[in-house]
Structures are given as C-alpha cells and as structure tokens.
PDB file of C-alpha atoms and ligand atoms in Angstrom:
ATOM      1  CA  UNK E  21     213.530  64.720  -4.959  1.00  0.00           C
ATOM      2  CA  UNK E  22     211.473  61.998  -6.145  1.00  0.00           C
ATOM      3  CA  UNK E  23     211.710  58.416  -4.239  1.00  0.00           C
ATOM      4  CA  UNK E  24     211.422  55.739  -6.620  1.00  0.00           C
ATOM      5  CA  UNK E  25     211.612  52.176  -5.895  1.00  0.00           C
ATOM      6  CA  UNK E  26     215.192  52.019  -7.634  1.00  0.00           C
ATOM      7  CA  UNK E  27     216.392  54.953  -4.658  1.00  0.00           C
ATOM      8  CA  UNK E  28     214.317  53.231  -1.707  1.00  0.00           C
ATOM      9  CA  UNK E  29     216.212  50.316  -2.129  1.00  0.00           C
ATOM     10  CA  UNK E  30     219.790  51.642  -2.998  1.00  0.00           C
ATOM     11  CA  UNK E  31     219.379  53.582   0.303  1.00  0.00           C
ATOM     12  CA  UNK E  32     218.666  49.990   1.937  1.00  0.00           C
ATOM     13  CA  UNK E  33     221.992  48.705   0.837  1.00  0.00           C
ATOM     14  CA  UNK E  34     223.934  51.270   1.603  1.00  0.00           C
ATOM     15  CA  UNK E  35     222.741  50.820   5.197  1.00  0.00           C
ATOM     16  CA  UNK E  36     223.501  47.370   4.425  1.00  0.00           C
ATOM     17  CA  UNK E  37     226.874  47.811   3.691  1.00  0.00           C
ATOM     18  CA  UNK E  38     227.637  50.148   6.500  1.00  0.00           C
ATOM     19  CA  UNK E  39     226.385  47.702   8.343  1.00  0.00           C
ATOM     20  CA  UNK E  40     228.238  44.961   7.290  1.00  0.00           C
ATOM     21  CA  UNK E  41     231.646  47.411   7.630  1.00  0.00           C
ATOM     22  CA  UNK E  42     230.918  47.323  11.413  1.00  0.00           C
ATOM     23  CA  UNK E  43     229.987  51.409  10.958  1.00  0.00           C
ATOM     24  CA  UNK E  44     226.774  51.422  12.739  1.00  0.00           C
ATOM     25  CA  UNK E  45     226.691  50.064  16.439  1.00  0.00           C
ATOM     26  CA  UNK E  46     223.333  49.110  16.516  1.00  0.00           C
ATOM     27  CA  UNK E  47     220.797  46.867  15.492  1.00  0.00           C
ATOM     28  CA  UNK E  48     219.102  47.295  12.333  1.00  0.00           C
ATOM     29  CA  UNK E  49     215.855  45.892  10.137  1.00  0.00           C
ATOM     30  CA  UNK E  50     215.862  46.738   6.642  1.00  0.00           C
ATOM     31  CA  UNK E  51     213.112  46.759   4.065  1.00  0.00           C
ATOM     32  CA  UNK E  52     212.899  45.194   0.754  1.00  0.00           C
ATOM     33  CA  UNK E  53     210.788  43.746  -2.178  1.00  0.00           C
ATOM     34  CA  UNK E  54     207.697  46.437  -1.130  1.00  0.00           C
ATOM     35  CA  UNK E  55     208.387  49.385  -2.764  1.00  0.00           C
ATOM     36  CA  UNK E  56     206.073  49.555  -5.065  1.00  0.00           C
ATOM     37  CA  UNK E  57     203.104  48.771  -2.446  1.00  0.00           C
ATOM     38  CA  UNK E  58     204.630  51.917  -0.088  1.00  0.00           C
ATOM     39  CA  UNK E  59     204.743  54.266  -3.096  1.00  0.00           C
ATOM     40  CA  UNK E  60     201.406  53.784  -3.620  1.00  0.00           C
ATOM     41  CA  UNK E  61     200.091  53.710  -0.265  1.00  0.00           C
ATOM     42  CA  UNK E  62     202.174  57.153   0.536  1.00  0.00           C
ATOM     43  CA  UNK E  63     200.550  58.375  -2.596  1.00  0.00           C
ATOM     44  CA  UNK E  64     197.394  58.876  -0.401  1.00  0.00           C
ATOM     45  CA  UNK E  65     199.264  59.530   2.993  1.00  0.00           C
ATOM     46  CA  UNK E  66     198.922  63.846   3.233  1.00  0.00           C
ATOM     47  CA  UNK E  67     202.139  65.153   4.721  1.00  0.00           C
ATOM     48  CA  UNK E  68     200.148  66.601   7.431  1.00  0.00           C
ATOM     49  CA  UNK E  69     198.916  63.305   8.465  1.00  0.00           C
ATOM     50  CA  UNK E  70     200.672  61.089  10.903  1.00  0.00           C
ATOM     51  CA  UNK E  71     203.035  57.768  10.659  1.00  0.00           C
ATOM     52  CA  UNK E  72     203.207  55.365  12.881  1.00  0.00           C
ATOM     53  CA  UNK E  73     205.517  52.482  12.318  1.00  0.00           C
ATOM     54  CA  UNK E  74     208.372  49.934  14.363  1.00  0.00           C
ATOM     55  CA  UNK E  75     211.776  49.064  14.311  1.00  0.00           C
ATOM     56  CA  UNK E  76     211.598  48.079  10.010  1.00  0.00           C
ATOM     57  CA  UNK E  77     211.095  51.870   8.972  1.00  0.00           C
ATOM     58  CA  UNK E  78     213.717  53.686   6.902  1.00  0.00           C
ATOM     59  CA  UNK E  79     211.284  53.071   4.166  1.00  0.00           C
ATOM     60  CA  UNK E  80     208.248  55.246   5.331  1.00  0.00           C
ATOM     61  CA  UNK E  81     210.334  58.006   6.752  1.00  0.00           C
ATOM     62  CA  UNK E  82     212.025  58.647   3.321  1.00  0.00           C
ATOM     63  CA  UNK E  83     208.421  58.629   2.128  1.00  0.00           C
ATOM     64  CA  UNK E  84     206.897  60.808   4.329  1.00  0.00           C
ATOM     65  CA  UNK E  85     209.896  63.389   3.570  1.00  0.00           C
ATOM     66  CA  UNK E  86     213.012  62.228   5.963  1.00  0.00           C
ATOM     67  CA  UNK E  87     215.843  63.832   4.193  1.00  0.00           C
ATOM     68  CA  UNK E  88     218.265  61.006   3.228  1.00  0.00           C
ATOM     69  CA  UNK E  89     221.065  62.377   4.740  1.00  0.00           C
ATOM     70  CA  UNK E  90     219.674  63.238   7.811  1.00  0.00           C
ATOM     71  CA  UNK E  91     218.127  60.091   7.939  1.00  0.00           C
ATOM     72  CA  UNK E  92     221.143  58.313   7.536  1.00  0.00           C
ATOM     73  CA  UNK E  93     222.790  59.520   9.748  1.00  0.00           C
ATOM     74  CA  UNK E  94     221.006  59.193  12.060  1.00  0.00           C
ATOM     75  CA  UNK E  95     221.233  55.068  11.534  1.00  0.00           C
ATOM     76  CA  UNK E  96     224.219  55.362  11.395  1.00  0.00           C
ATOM     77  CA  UNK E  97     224.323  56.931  15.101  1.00  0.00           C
ATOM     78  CA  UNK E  98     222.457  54.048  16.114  1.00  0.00           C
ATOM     79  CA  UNK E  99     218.830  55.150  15.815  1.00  0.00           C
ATOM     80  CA  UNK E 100     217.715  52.770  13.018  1.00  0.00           C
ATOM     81  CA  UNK E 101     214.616  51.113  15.611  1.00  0.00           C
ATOM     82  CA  UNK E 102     213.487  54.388  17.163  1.00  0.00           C
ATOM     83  CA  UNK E 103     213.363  56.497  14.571  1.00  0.00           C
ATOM     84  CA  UNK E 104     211.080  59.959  15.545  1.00  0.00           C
ATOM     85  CA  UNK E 105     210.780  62.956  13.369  1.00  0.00           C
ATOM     86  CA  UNK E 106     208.028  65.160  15.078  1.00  0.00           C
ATOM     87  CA  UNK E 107     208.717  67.562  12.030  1.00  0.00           C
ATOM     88  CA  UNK E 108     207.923  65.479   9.377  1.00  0.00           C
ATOM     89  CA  UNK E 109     205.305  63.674  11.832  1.00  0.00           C
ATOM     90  CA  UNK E 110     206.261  59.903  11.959  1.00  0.00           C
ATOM     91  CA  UNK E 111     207.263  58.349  14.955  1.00  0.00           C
ATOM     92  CA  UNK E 112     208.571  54.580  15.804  1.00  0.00           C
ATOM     93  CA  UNK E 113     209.115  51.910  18.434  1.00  0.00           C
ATOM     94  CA  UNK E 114     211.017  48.957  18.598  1.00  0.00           C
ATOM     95  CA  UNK E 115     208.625  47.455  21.301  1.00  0.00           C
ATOM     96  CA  UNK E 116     206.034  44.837  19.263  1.00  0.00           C
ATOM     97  CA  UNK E 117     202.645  46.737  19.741  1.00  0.00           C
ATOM     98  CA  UNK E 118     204.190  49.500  21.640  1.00  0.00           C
ATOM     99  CA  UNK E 119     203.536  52.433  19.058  1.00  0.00           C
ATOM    100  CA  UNK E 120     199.694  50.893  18.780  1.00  0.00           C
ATOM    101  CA  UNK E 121     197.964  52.733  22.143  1.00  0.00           C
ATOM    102  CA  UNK E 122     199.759  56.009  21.354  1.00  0.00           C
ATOM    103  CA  UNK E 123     198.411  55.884  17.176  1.00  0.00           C
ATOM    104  CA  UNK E 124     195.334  55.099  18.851  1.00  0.00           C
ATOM    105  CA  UNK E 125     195.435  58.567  21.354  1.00  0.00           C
ATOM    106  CA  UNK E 126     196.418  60.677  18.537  1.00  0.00           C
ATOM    107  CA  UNK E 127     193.314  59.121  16.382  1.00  0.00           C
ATOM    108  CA  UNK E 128     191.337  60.158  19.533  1.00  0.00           C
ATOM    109  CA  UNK E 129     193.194  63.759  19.563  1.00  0.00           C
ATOM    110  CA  UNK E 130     192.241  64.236  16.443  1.00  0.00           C
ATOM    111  CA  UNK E 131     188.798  63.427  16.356  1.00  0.00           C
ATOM    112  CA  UNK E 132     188.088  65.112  19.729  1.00  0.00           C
ATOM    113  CA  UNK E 133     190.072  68.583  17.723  1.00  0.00           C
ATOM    114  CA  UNK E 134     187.285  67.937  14.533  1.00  0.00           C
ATOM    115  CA  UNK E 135     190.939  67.397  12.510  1.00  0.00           C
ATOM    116  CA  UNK E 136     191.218  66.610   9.072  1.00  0.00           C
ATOM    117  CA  UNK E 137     194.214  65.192   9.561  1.00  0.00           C
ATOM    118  CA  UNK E 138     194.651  61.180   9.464  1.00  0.00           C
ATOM    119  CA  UNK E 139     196.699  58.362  11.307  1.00  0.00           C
ATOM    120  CA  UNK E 140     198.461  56.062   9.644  1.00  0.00           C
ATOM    121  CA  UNK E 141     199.307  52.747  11.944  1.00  0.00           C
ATOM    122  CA  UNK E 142     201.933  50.296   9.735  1.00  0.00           C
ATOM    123  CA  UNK E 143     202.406  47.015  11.428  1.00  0.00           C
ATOM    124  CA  UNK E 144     203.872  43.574  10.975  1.00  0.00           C
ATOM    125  CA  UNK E 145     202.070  40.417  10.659  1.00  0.00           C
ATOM    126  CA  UNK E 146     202.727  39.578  13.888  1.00  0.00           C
ATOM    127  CA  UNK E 147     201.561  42.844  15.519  1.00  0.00           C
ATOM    128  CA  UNK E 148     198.793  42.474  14.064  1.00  0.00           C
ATOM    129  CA  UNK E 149     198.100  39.463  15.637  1.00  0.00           C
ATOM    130  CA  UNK E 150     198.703  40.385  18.802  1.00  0.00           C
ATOM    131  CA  UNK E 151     196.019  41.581  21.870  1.00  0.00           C
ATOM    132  CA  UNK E 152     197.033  45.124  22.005  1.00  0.00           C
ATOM    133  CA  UNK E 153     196.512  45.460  17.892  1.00  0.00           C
ATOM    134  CA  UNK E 154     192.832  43.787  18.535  1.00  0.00           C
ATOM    135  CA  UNK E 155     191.763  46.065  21.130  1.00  0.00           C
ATOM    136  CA  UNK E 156     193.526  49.069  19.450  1.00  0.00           C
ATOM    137  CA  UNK E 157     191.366  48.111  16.086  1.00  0.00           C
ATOM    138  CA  UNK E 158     188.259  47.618  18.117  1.00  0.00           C
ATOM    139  CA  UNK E 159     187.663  50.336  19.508  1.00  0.00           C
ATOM    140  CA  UNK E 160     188.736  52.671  16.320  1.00  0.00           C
ATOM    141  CA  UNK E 161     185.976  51.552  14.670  1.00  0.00           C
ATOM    142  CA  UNK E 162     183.548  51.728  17.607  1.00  0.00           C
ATOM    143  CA  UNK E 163     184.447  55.701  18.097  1.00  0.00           C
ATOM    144  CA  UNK E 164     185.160  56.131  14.169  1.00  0.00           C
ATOM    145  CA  UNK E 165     188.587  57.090  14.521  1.00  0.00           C
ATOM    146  CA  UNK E 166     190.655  59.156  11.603  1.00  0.00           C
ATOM    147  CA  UNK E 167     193.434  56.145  11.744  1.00  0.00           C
ATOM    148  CA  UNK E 168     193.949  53.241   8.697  1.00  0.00           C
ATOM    149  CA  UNK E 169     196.131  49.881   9.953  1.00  0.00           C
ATOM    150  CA  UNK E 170     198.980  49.029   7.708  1.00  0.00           C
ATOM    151  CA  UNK E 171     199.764  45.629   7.845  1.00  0.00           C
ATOM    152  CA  UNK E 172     202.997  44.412   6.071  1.00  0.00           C
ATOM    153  CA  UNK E 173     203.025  40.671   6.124  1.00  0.00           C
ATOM    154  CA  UNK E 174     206.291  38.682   5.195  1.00  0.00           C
ATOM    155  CA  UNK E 175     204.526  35.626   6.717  1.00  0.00           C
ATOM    156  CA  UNK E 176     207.493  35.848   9.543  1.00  0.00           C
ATOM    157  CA  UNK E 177     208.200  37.092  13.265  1.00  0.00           C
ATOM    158  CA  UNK E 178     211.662  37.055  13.481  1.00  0.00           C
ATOM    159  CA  UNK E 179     212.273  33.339  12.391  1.00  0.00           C
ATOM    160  CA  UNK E 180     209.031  31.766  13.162  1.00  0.00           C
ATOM    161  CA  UNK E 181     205.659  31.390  10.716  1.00  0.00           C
ATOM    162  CA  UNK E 182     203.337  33.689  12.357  1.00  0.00           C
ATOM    163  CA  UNK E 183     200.439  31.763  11.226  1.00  0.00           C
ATOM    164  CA  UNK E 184     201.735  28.426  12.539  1.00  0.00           C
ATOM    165  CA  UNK E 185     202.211  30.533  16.138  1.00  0.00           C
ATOM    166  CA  UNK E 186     198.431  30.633  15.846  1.00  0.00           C
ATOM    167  CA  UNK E 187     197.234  27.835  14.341  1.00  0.00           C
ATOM    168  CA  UNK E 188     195.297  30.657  11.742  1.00  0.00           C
ATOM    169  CA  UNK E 189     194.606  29.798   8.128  1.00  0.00           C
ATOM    170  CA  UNK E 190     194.210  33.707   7.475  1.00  0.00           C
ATOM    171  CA  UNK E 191     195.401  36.926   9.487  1.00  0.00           C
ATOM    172  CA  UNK E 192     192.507  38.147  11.469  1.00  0.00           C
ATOM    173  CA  UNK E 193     192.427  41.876  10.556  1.00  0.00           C
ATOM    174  CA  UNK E 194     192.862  41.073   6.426  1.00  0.00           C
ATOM    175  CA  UNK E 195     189.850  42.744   4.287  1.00  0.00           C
ATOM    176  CA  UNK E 196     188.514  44.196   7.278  1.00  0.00           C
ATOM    177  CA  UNK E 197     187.109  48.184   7.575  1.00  0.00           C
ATOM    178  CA  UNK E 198     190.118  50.511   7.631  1.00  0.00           C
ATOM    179  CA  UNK E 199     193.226  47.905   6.649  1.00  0.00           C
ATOM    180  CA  UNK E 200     195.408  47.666   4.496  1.00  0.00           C
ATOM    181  CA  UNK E 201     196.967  44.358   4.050  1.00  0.00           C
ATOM    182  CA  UNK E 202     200.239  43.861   1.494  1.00  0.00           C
ATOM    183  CA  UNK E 203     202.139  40.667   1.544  1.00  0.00           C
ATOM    184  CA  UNK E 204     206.063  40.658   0.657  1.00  0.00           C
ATOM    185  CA  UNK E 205     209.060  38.565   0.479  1.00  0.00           C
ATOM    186  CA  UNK E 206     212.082  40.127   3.211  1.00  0.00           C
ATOM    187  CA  UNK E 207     214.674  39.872   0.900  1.00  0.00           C
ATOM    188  CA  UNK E 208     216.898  40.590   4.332  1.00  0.00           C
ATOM    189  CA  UNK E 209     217.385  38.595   7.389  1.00  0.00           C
ATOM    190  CA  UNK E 210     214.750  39.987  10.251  1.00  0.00           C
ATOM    191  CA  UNK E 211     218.011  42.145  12.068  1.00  0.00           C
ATOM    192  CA  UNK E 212     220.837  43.198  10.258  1.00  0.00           C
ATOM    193  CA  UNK E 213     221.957  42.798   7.044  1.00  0.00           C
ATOM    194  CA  UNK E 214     223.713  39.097   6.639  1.00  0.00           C
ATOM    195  CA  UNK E 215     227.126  39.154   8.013  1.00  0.00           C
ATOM    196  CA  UNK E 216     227.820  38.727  11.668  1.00  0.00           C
ATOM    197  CA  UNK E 217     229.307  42.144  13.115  1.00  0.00           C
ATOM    198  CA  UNK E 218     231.083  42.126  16.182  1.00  0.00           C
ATOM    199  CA  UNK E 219     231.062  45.404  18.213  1.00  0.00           C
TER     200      UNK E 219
HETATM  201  C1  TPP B 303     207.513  43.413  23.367  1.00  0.00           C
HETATM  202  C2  TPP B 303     208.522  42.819  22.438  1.00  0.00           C
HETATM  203  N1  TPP B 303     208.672  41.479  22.380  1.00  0.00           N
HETATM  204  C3  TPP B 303     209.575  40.932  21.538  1.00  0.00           C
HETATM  205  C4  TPP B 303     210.366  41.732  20.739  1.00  0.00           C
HETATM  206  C5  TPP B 303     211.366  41.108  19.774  1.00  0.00           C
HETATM  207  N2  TPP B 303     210.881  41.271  18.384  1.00  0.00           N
HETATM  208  C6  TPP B 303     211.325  42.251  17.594  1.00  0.00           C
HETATM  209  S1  TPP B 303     210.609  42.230  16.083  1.00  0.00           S
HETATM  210  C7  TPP B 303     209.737  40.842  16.459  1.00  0.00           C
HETATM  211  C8  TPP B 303     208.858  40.180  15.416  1.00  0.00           C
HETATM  212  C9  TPP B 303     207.719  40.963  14.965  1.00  0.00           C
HETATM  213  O1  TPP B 303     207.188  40.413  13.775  1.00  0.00           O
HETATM  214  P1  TPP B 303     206.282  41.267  12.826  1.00  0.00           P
HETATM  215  O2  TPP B 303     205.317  42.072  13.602  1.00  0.00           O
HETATM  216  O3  TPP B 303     205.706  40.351  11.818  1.00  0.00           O
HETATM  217  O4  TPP B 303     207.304  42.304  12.146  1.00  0.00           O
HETATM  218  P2  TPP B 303     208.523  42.062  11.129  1.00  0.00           P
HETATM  219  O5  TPP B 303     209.786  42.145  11.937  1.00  0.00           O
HETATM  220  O6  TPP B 303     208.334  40.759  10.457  1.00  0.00           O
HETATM  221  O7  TPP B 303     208.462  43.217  10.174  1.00  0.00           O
HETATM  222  C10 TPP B 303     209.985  40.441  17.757  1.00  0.00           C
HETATM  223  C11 TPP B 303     209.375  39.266  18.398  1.00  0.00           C
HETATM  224  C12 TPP B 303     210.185  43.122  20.839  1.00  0.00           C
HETATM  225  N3  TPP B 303     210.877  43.975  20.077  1.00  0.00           N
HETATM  226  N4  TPP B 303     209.244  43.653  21.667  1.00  0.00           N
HETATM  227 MG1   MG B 304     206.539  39.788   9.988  1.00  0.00          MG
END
C-alpha cells in the first residue's frame, strides 16, 4: 500500500489515542509535521539498504515497509523505543547516540564486503551534537563509508533548546558531506502523547 502523509500521520494518532486510553504500557515518541521531508528522503532509501534510527521511529519503519499491523502491535506491546525489524533491515535504540557506533560498523561491513548497499543514520538535533555523532561522522568520511546522517531537528532535546545547551548559532554537521538536515515543528510533546497515563 502506498504511505502518504495523510496515513503516516493517522497511524500517529491512533497510537496517540491508545496511548491516551492507558492501552500501551510503555513510553512512547511520536512523529509529526515531517512527512513530507521522510517521503522524499525514503524515495531514495533502496529497501536493501539499512535504517538506523532512536526511540521517535514509527515513521521510518512504515517507510521502509513495517507492516502497519505488525507494527502496531508491536507498540502496543510496549516496543515503541526499540523497535528492530532485521527483515525489513531497520533497527533502533532508545539510548541518545547508542545506535551511532553500530551504523558506523555496518558502514564498515559493507565497504570491507565491496556492497552496494547503503546506511542510513537518522538522528535528532541533539545527537547530532553530541561526541559519539562527531567521531562517528569523522571517521565515515575519512574511510569513505556507504552511510548518509539524517538529522531531524525540532530545535528541542526533550524540553531544552539544543542550541542554547551549546551556546551554537548553527548545528555543527548542517550542509556538511553526506547530511541531510530537515527542520520540523513536534506537533507532540517529546514522550507520550499529552495526557498523563497512570500504569
Ligand atoms: C544516554 C541517554 N541519555 C539521556 C536519555 C534521555 N533522552 C531521551 S531522548 C533525549 C533527547 C534527545 O534529543 P534529540 O536528539 O534532539 O531527539 P528528539 O527526541 O528531539 O527527536 C534524551 C535526553 C537517553 N535516552 N539516553
Ligand atoms: Mg530534538
């Protein structure tokens, strides 16, 4: 089935609202107001490539072929921040920057196997700002690694302005080789999906 932006983000609220009904035990980080920018950019993602994303990802597993079902149920067993589908090769953490070394050692995999196929790192602002995503970026383009950085900026890390953490006018990795940088406005809280559920 196609995904358009109208069906990305009517899957988003019904996680919402199951959510909100106290149905899933377990945190989770919706997407919104980008679904234009990750139908394009999964317009040039090959479903033999790999995904590598955090705890905000319902999005890019629908688009790299997730069945919806499966996908939500899944949530709604709790897995919303560690979602892994080796089939439909995408994986996530919920650890900030913990999914960046092991893009990274697949990009090296791949290269070392003369591969065609391509890594796909999505990050938030944040991440990207941090150490591990430096290094990680570094040293791609020093060995000429088959992986692209994803950054998906809402300007926030949880509730604080990432840019006033670092006293940065612009994000570091913006317009540089091999990222791709899309601003958007979180039309959700960071976790959850507005009303205060008690387990
Ligand atoms: C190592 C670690 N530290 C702190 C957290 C708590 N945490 C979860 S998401 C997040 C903010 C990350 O911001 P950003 O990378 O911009 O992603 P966004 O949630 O805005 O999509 C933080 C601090 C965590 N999950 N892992
Ligand atoms: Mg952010």
């Amino acid at each position: 089935m196609k995904i358009t932006a109208e069906s990305l983000r009517s899957f988003e609220e019904r996680v919402a609202d199951s959510f909100n009904q106290a149905k899933i035990r377990a945190p989770i980080h919706l997407h919104g107001n980008n679904e234009k920018q990750l139908i394009d950019i999964f317009n040039s993602i090959k479903s033999e490539d790999w995904i590598f994303s955090s705890w905000r990802s319902h999005y890019h597993c629908l688009l790299k072929g997730v069945p919806e079902e499966q996908l939500y149920n899944d949530i709604l067993s709790g897995k919303s921040i560690n979602l892994i589908y080796p089939d439909y090769k995408i994986y996530t953490s919920a650890i900030v920057g913990g999914i960046i070394p092991i893009a990274l050692g697949t990009a090296i995999g791949l290269k070392r196997k003369k591969s065609k196929e391509m890594v796909h790192l999505f990050m938030g602002d944040m991440t990207s700002e941090t150490g591990i995503a430096h290094e990680a970026y570094k040293y791609s383009l020093a060995y000429k690694l088959p992986i692209k950085f994803i950054i998906e900026c809402n300007n926030k890390s949880v509730c604080t302005d990432t840019m006033k953490v670092w006293n940065i006018k612009e994000y570091t990795l913006k317009g540089m080789p091999n990222v791709e940088f899309y601003d958007y406005d979180l039309p959700w809280p960071h976790a959850g999906a507005g009303v205060r559920v008690q387990f």
